[in-house]
Coordinates of C-alpha atoms and ligand atoms in Angstrom, one line a residue:
M824 CA 24.7 14.2 16.0
S825 CA 25.9 15.9 12.8
R826 CA 23.6 15.7 9.8
S827 CA 24.1 12.6 7.8
P828 CA 25.5 13.0 4.3
Y829 CA 22.8 10.5 3.2
L830 CA 20.0 12.8 3.9
K831 CA 19.1 14.6 0.6
L832 CA 15.7 15.6 1.1
N833 CA 13.6 17.2 -1.7
T834 CA 16.0 16.3 -4.5
K835 CA 14.6 13.1 -6.2
P836 CA 17.5 11.2 -7.8
A837 CA 17.2 10.2 -11.4
L838 CA 15.9 6.6 -11.9
Q839 CA 18.5 6.0 -14.5
G840 CA 21.4 5.7 -12.1
H841 CA 19.5 4.4 -9.0
L842 CA 17.1 1.9 -7.5
L843 CA 14.3 3.8 -5.9
T844 CA 12.8 2.2 -2.8
V845 CA 10.0 2.9 -0.6
Y846 CA 9.8 1.8 3.1
Y847 CA 7.4 2.1 5.9
L848 CA 9.4 2.5 9.0
E849 CA 8.5 2.5 12.7
S850 CA 11.0 3.3 15.4
D851 CA 11.3 5.1 18.7
L852 CA 14.0 7.2 17.1
P853 CA 12.9 10.3 15.0
L854 CA 12.2 9.0 11.4
S855 CA 15.1 10.7 9.9
E856 CA 17.5 9.1 12.3
A857 CA 16.0 5.6 11.8
A858 CA 16.0 6.1 8.1
V859 CA 19.7 6.9 8.1
K860 CA 20.4 3.7 10.0
I861 CA 18.5 1.5 7.5
A862 CA 20.0 3.4 4.6
E863 CA 23.6 2.8 5.9
E864 CA 23.1 -0.8 7.0
S865 CA 21.6 -1.7 3.6
S866 CA 24.4 -0.1 1.6
I867 CA 27.9 1.0 2.6
G868 CA 27.6 1.7 6.3
T869 CA 27.3 -0.1 9.7
W870 CA 26.6 0.9 13.3
T871 CA 29.6 3.1 13.7
D872 CA 31.7 5.4 11.5
L873 CA 34.4 3.7 9.6
A874 CA 38.0 4.5 9.1
T875 CA 37.9 2.5 5.9
L876 CA 35.1 4.5 4.3
N877 CA 36.4 7.7 2.5
K878 CA 34.4 10.7 1.2
K879 CA 34.8 9.6 -2.4
T880 CA 33.2 6.3 -2.0
Q881 CA 30.6 7.9 0.3
A882 CA 29.7 10.3 -2.5
K883 CA 29.7 7.6 -5.2
L884 CA 27.9 4.8 -3.5
G885 CA 26.1 6.5 -0.7
P886 CA 22.3 6.0 -0.4
K887 CA 20.2 9.1 -0.7
I888 CA 17.2 9.5 1.6
Y889 CA 15.2 11.8 -0.7
C890 CA 11.9 11.8 0.9
L891 CA 10.5 11.4 4.6
E892 CA 6.7 11.5 5.2
T893 CA 6.6 11.8 9.1
K894 CA 3.0 11.4 9.4
N895 CA 2.6 8.1 7.6
R896 CA 6.2 6.9 8.3
I897 CA 7.2 6.6 4.8
V898 CA 10.9 6.7 3.8
K899 CA 12.2 6.9 0.1
I900 CA 15.8 5.9 -0.5
A901 CA 17.6 6.0 -3.8
Y902 CA 20.5 3.5 -4.0
P903 CA 23.2 4.0 -6.7
L904 CA 23.0 1.4 -9.2
D905 CA 26.7 0.4 -8.7
L906 CA 25.7 -1.1 -5.4
F907 CA 24.0 -3.9 -7.1
E908 CA 25.2 -6.7 -9.1
L909 CA 23.3 -6.9 -12.4
G910 CA 21.1 -10.0 -12.8
N911 CA 21.4 -11.0 -9.2
I912 CA 18.1 -11.0 -7.1
A913 CA 19.7 -12.7 -4.1
Q914 CA 22.2 -10.0 -3.8
L915 CA 19.4 -7.3 -4.1
L916 CA 17.4 -9.0 -1.4
S917 CA 20.5 -9.3 0.9
A918 CA 20.8 -5.6 0.8
L919 CA 17.4 -4.1 0.5
A920 CA 15.5 -6.8 2.4
G921 CA 18.4 -8.1 4.6
N922 CA 20.0 -7.1 7.9
I923 CA 17.8 -3.9 8.3
F924 CA 14.9 -6.1 9.3
S925 CA 16.8 -7.4 12.4
M926 CA 18.0 -4.1 13.8
K927 CA 17.0 -3.3 17.4
V928 CA 16.2 0.2 16.5
I929 CA 13.6 -0.8 14.2
K930 CA 10.1 -1.7 15.5
N931 CA 8.6 -2.5 12.2
L932 CA 9.8 -2.1 8.7
R933 CA 8.1 -2.9 5.3
L934 CA 9.6 -2.8 1.9
L935 CA 6.8 -1.5 -0.1
D936 CA 8.1 -0.9 -3.6
I937 CA 11.3 -0.8 -5.7
Q938 CA 11.7 0.8 -8.9
F939 CA 14.5 -0.4 -11.2
P940 CA 16.5 1.5 -13.9
Q941 CA 16.5 0.3 -17.3
K942 CA 20.1 -1.2 -17.1
Y943 CA 19.0 -3.2 -14.1
L944 CA 15.9 -4.5 -15.9
N945 CA 17.9 -5.4 -18.9
S946 CA 20.1 -7.7 -17.0
F947 CA 17.2 -10.2 -16.5
L948 CA 15.4 -12.3 -19.2
G949 CA 12.0 -11.9 -18.0
P950 CA 9.3 -14.3 -19.0
A951 CA 9.8 -16.4 -22.1
F952 CA 6.1 -16.6 -22.8
G953 CA 4.1 -14.0 -20.7
I954 CA 0.5 -13.3 -21.4
Q955 CA 0.7 -13.3 -25.1
G956 CA 2.9 -16.5 -25.4
V957 CA 0.5 -18.5 -23.1
R958 CA -2.5 -17.2 -25.1
N959 CA -0.9 -18.0 -28.3
Y960 CA -0.2 -21.6 -27.3
L961 CA -3.8 -22.1 -26.1
R962 CA -5.2 -20.1 -29.1
I963 CA -7.5 -18.2 -26.6
Y964 CA -7.4 -14.5 -27.0
N965 CA -10.6 -12.9 -25.8
R966 CA -11.5 -14.5 -22.5
P967 CA -9.9 -15.5 -19.1
L968 CA -8.3 -19.0 -19.2
I969 CA -10.0 -21.6 -17.0
G970 CA -7.8 -23.6 -14.8
S971 CA -8.2 -26.3 -12.2
I972 CA -6.0 -27.5 -9.4
I973 CA -6.5 -31.3 -8.9
K974 CA -7.9 -31.9 -5.5
P975 CA -7.2 -33.5 -3.0
K976 CA -3.9 -31.7 -3.0
V977 CA -2.1 -35.0 -2.6
G978 CA -3.5 -38.5 -2.3
L979 CA -4.5 -39.6 -5.8
S980 CA -2.3 -42.0 -7.8
A981 CA -0.8 -40.8 -11.2
K982 CA -3.4 -42.6 -13.2
E983 CA -6.3 -41.0 -11.2
Q984 CA -4.8 -37.6 -11.6
A985 CA -4.5 -38.2 -15.3
K986 CA -8.0 -39.5 -15.7
L987 CA -9.5 -36.6 -13.7
S988 CA -7.5 -34.0 -15.9
Y989 CA -8.7 -35.7 -19.0
N990 CA -12.4 -35.6 -17.7
I991 CA -12.3 -31.9 -17.0
W992 CA -10.4 -31.1 -20.1
L993 CA -13.1 -32.6 -22.0
N994 CA -15.7 -30.5 -20.3
G995 CA -14.1 -27.1 -21.0
I996 CA -11.1 -26.6 -18.7
D997 CA -8.1 -25.2 -20.5
L998 CA -5.3 -25.7 -17.9
V999 CA -4.9 -28.3 -15.1
K1000 CA -2.3 -28.1 -12.5
D1001 CA -0.7 -30.0 -9.7
D1002 CA -1.1 -28.6 -6.2
E1003 CA 1.8 -27.1 -4.4
N1004 CA 2.6 -30.0 -2.0
L1005 CA 2.3 -32.7 -4.7
T1006 CA 5.8 -33.5 -6.1
D1007 CA 7.3 -37.0 -6.3
M1008 CA 5.3 -39.3 -3.8
R1009 CA 5.4 -42.8 -3.1
F1010 CA 1.8 -43.1 -4.2
N1011 CA 2.2 -40.8 -7.1
R1012 CA 5.7 -40.8 -8.9
F1013 CA 6.5 -37.6 -10.7
S1014 CA 7.6 -39.4 -13.9
D1015 CA 4.6 -41.7 -13.8
R1016 CA 2.3 -38.7 -13.5
V1017 CA 3.9 -36.9 -16.3
R1018 CA 3.6 -39.9 -18.6
E1019 CA 0.0 -40.8 -17.7
V1020 CA -1.2 -37.2 -17.8
L1021 CA 0.5 -36.4 -21.1
K1022 CA -0.9 -39.5 -22.7
L1023 CA -4.4 -38.4 -22.0
K1024 CA -3.7 -34.8 -22.7
K1025 CA -3.0 -35.7 -26.3
I1026 CA -6.3 -37.6 -26.6
A1027 CA -8.2 -34.7 -24.9
E1028 CA -6.6 -32.3 -27.5
A1029 CA -7.6 -34.4 -30.4
K1030 CA -11.2 -34.8 -29.1
T1031 CA -11.8 -31.2 -28.2
K1032 CA -9.7 -29.9 -31.2
S1033 CA -8.1 -27.4 -28.8
K1034 CA -4.8 -27.1 -27.0
K1035 CA -4.6 -28.0 -23.3
V1036 CA -2.0 -27.4 -20.6
Y1037 CA -0.9 -29.4 -17.7
V1038 CA 1.4 -27.6 -15.2
F1039 CA 3.6 -30.2 -13.4
N1040 CA 4.9 -29.1 -10.0
I1041 CA 8.6 -29.4 -9.9
T1042 CA 9.2 -27.4 -6.7
G1043 CA 12.3 -28.9 -4.9
P1044 CA 16.2 -28.7 -4.9
A1045 CA 17.6 -27.1 -8.0
D1046 CA 19.0 -30.2 -9.4
L1047 CA 15.8 -32.2 -9.0
M1048 CA 13.8 -29.2 -10.5
L1049 CA 15.9 -29.2 -13.5
N1050 CA 15.8 -33.0 -14.0
R1051 CA 12.0 -32.9 -13.7
A1052 CA 11.7 -30.0 -16.0
K1053 CA 13.7 -32.0 -18.4
V1054 CA 11.4 -35.1 -18.0
V1055 CA 8.3 -32.8 -18.8
K1056 CA 10.0 -31.4 -21.9
K1057 CA 11.1 -34.8 -23.1
L1058 CA 7.7 -36.4 -22.7
G1059 CA 6.1 -33.3 -24.5
G1060 CA 4.7 -31.3 -21.7
R1061 CA 4.6 -27.5 -21.9
A1062 CA 4.4 -26.1 -18.4
V1063 CA 6.0 -26.4 -14.9
M1064 CA 5.2 -24.9 -11.5
I1065 CA 7.8 -23.6 -9.1
D1066 CA 7.0 -22.3 -5.6
I1067 CA 8.8 -19.0 -5.7
V1068 CA 8.9 -18.5 -2.0
S1069 CA 10.0 -21.9 -0.8
C1070 CA 12.3 -22.5 -3.8
G1071 CA 13.4 -19.0 -4.1
L1072 CA 13.5 -16.5 -7.1
D1073 CA 17.0 -17.5 -8.1
N1074 CA 15.9 -21.0 -8.8
A1075 CA 13.1 -19.6 -10.9
Q1076 CA 15.7 -17.5 -12.8
F1077 CA 17.9 -20.5 -13.1
L1078 CA 15.3 -22.5 -14.8
R1079 CA 14.3 -19.5 -17.0
K1080 CA 17.8 -19.5 -18.1
Q1081 CA 17.8 -23.1 -19.3
N1082 CA 15.5 -22.0 -22.1
L1083 CA 13.6 -25.2 -22.0
G1084 CA 10.7 -23.7 -23.9
L1085 CA 8.3 -24.5 -20.9
I1086 CA 5.8 -22.0 -19.5
L1087 CA 6.8 -21.2 -15.9
H1088 CA 4.0 -21.0 -13.5
G1089 CA 4.7 -19.3 -10.2
H1090 CA 3.1 -20.4 -7.1
R1091 CA 3.6 -18.3 -4.0
A1092 CA 2.8 -20.6 -1.0
G1093 CA 4.1 -19.0 2.2
H1094 CA 4.4 -15.4 0.9
S1095 CA 2.1 -14.2 3.7
M1096 CA 4.9 -15.0 6.2
F1097 CA 6.3 -11.7 5.1
T1098 CA 3.6 -10.0 3.0
K1099 CA 0.5 -10.1 5.4
N1100 CA 1.4 -7.7 8.1
P1101 CA 0.9 -4.3 6.6
R1102 CA 3.5 -2.8 8.9
H1103 CA 6.2 -5.4 8.5
G1104 CA 8.0 -7.5 5.8
M1105 CA 7.9 -7.0 2.2
A1106 CA 4.9 -6.2 -0.1
M1107 CA 3.7 -8.8 -2.6
L1108 CA 4.2 -6.1 -5.1
V1109 CA 7.9 -6.3 -4.7
L1110 CA 7.9 -10.1 -5.0
A1111 CA 5.7 -10.0 -8.0
K1112 CA 8.1 -7.5 -9.7
L1113 CA 11.1 -9.7 -8.9
A1114 CA 9.1 -12.8 -10.2
R1115 CA 8.7 -10.9 -13.5
L1116 CA 12.4 -10.2 -13.8
A1117 CA 13.3 -13.9 -12.8
G1118 CA 11.1 -15.1 -15.8
I1119 CA 7.8 -16.4 -14.3
D1120 CA 5.1 -16.5 -17.1
Q1121 CA 2.1 -16.8 -14.9
L1122 CA 1.8 -15.8 -11.2
H1123 CA -0.6 -16.2 -8.4
T1124 CA -1.5 -12.7 -7.3
G1125 CA -4.9 -13.2 -5.5
T1126 CA -8.5 -13.1 -6.2
V1127 CA -10.1 -10.5 -3.9
V1128 CA -13.3 -12.5 -3.6
G1129 CA -11.8 -15.9 -2.6
K1130 CA -10.4 -17.5 0.5
M1131 CA -7.1 -15.7 0.7
E1132 CA -6.0 -12.2 1.9
G1133 CA -5.8 -9.4 -0.7
T1134 CA -7.9 -6.4 -1.1
A1135 CA -9.1 -5.2 -4.6
E1136 CA -6.7 -2.3 -4.4
E1137 CA -3.7 -4.5 -3.5
V1138 CA -4.4 -7.2 -6.1
L1139 CA -5.3 -4.7 -8.9
S1140 CA -2.2 -2.7 -8.4
I1141 CA -0.1 -5.9 -8.5
D1142 CA -1.8 -7.2 -11.7
E1143 CA -1.4 -3.8 -13.3
I1144 CA 2.3 -3.7 -12.6
I1145 CA 3.2 -7.1 -13.8
K1146 CA 1.1 -6.4 -17.0
E1147 CA 2.4 -2.9 -17.7
D1148 CA 5.2 -1.9 -20.1
W1149 CA 8.2 -1.3 -18.0
F1150 CA 9.8 0.9 -20.5
G1151 CA 8.6 4.5 -21.0
V1152 CA 7.7 5.8 -24.3
N1153 CA 10.7 8.1 -24.0
N1154 CA 13.2 5.4 -23.9
E1155 CA 15.3 4.7 -27.1
P1156 CA 14.3 1.2 -28.1
T1157 CA 17.9 0.4 -29.2
N1158 CA 19.6 -1.6 -26.5
W1159 CA 16.8 -3.1 -24.5
A1160 CA 14.3 -5.9 -25.0
R1161 CA 10.9 -5.4 -23.5
I1162 CA 10.4 -7.5 -20.3
K1163 CA 7.1 -9.5 -21.2
P1164 CA 4.1 -9.2 -19.0
I1165 CA 3.1 -11.8 -16.6
L1166 CA -0.3 -13.5 -16.8
P1167 CA -2.0 -13.2 -13.3
V1168 CA -3.4 -16.3 -11.8
A1169 CA -6.5 -15.9 -9.5
S1170 CA -6.8 -18.9 -7.3
G1171 CA -8.0 -19.8 -3.8
G1172 CA -11.6 -20.4 -2.8
L1173 CA -13.1 -19.7 -6.1
H1174 CA -16.4 -21.3 -7.3
P1175 CA -18.8 -20.6 -10.2
G1176 CA -20.9 -18.1 -8.1
L1177 CA -17.8 -15.7 -7.8
V1178 CA -16.8 -15.7 -11.4
H1179 CA -18.8 -12.6 -12.5
K1180 CA -17.4 -10.6 -9.4
L1181 CA -13.8 -11.8 -10.2
I1182 CA -13.9 -10.7 -13.8
K1183 CA -15.5 -7.4 -12.9
I1184 CA -12.6 -6.6 -10.6
L1185 CA -9.7 -8.2 -12.4
G1186 CA -10.7 -8.2 -16.1
N1187 CA -10.1 -10.7 -18.9
D1188 CA -6.3 -11.2 -18.7
I1189 CA -6.3 -13.8 -15.9
V1190 CA -6.3 -17.6 -15.3
I1191 CA -9.3 -18.4 -13.1
N1192 CA -8.2 -21.4 -11.0
F1193 CA -10.8 -23.7 -9.4
G1194 CA -9.8 -26.3 -6.9
G1195 CA -12.5 -27.0 -4.3
G1196 CA -15.0 -25.0 -6.3
L1197 CA -14.8 -27.6 -9.1
H1198 CA -13.9 -30.9 -7.5
G1199 CA -16.2 -30.1 -4.6
H1200 CA -19.2 -29.8 -6.8
P1201 CA -22.1 -31.9 -5.3
D1202 CA -22.2 -33.9 -8.6
G1203 CA -18.5 -34.4 -8.9
S1204 CA -15.7 -33.0 -11.1
I1205 CA -17.3 -33.3 -14.5
A1206 CA -20.3 -31.3 -13.4
G1207 CA -18.0 -29.0 -11.6
A1208 CA -16.0 -28.3 -14.7
R1209 CA -19.2 -27.6 -16.6
A1210 CA -20.5 -25.3 -14.0
C1211 CA -17.3 -23.3 -14.0
C1212 CA -17.3 -22.9 -17.8
Q1213 CA -21.0 -22.2 -17.7
A1214 CA -20.4 -19.3 -15.2
L1215 CA -17.8 -17.9 -17.7
E1216 CA -20.2 -18.3 -20.6
A1217 CA -22.8 -16.3 -18.7
V1218 CA -20.4 -13.5 -18.0
E1219 CA -19.3 -13.4 -21.7
K1220 CA -22.9 -13.3 -22.8
G1221 CA -23.8 -10.6 -20.2
V1222 CA -26.4 -12.7 -18.6
G1223 CA -26.9 -12.9 -14.8
L1224 CA -25.7 -16.3 -13.3
E1225 CA -29.1 -17.0 -11.7
I1226 CA -30.8 -16.5 -15.1
Y1227 CA -28.2 -18.6 -17.0
S1228 CA -28.5 -21.3 -14.3
Q1229 CA -32.2 -21.9 -15.1
E1230 CA -31.1 -23.7 -18.2
H1231 CA -27.7 -25.1 -17.0
I1232 CA -28.2 -27.6 -14.3
E1233 CA -24.6 -27.9 -13.4
L1234 CA -24.4 -24.2 -12.7
K1235 CA -27.6 -24.3 -10.8
A1236 CA -26.3 -27.0 -8.6
A1237 CA -23.2 -25.1 -7.9
L1238 CA -25.0 -21.8 -7.2
D1239 CA -27.3 -23.7 -4.7
Y1240 CA -24.5 -25.5 -3.0
W1241 CA -22.2 -22.6 -2.4
R1242 CA -24.9 -20.0 -1.7
Ligands
CAP1053 C1 -6.5 -23.2 -4.2 C2 -5.1 -23.6 -3.9 C3 -4.0 -22.5 -4.1 C4 -4.1 -21.3 -3.3 C5 -3.0 -20.3 -3.6 C6 -5.0 -24.1 -2.4 O1 -7.4 -24.2 -4.0 O2 -4.7 -24.7 -4.7 O3 -2.8 -23.0 -3.9 O4 -5.3 -20.7 -3.3 O5 -3.3 -19.0 -3.2 O6 -4.4 -25.1 -2.3 O7 -5.6 -23.4 -1.6 P1 -8.9 -24.0 -3.8 P2 -2.8 -17.8 -3.9 O8 -9.4 -23.5 -5.2 O9 -9.5 -25.3 -3.4 O10 -9.1 -22.9 -2.8 O11 -3.1 -17.8 -5.2 O12 -3.5 -16.7 -3.0 O13 -1.2 -17.8 -3.6
MG1054 MG1 -2.8 -25.1 -4.0

């Protein structure tokens, strides 16, 4: 076989004109041969040479395999920016996370990372609020936000959902949200829920003299999502949730483009179908980067200490990337707007006894979300809300949870229960 024109080892192409990707690749073929096959299939080639592909196009649009690490099976490919439609995540995924996963010659393949040039980044709006916007709305600047997912996931009526939210808002919770499988149900109609919840949210805000957020789950077909987002907006709500895996990033981007002034909360149920196997699929890091482009303001990224998968190294690297400034200091700030950072949401199996570990690992800029760890408190949701807030107070004051719990009975009960 003659050497592929796409093998350009040891010459790292400039980020400005390319998307730089990192893949993990397993195949019975030598790594370089398999890499050429995926580089071709994901760009201008196919399984055979083409009479229709001339040298000029090849030189202009051809992928460049610029690094092969045989030992750990890493392949780095630079794709010319012109291969991609600006502002179109679906097209990007069809290319870089598309056919190549189905090829017989590939045993395992994982898209580990993508770096985007400035021009590509600039074709997206990014979050409308981001960390600062959410914090500004709640007027909470120096601590993690405390959130709660109403449990059971589904089963309560709109009125019950509202009353429960009210009770926990009054006891220190900042943000309450629907669970991912609660949408518009026979026993809990979406518009009833919005009306009931927002009525009590107003009272809770007046009583606590603080702002509160309720995140309504609008996950569904695009037309329904938009209608529901408009209902939330019309009735005075400030936040909606979309499941970015089941609904897709393009629907998230579509909602963002409506500029409704609503905080977009990104749930990611189902992401493990492709993120969990370390040798195959797509890394959560890539999904998180794309969610930031699409315009998600706050995104589930894992807890490390809770019930879901995700090592400290993985979750931290994701949180870091969705918060960091994507434009280097050397860039001219003339024709770009900074893409706002996303607020990470830590959720899944959390309870008061885990708060100090969680903050130690993930820091202050997070939403700490309690479902079972609040509504499963042995003395009920009000005690659960207090226990969660007491755990955060203890961390803020630098007091050990056990010591703090000696004078805080709700925290004590929680620590005893989830020991
Ligand atoms: C948490 C949760 C969240 C997942 C999401 C649930 O409830 O509501 O959806 O944790 O996970 O239904 O399990 P609990 P991730 O607090 O009762 O566990 O953020 O990892 O996507
Ligand atoms: Mg949930």
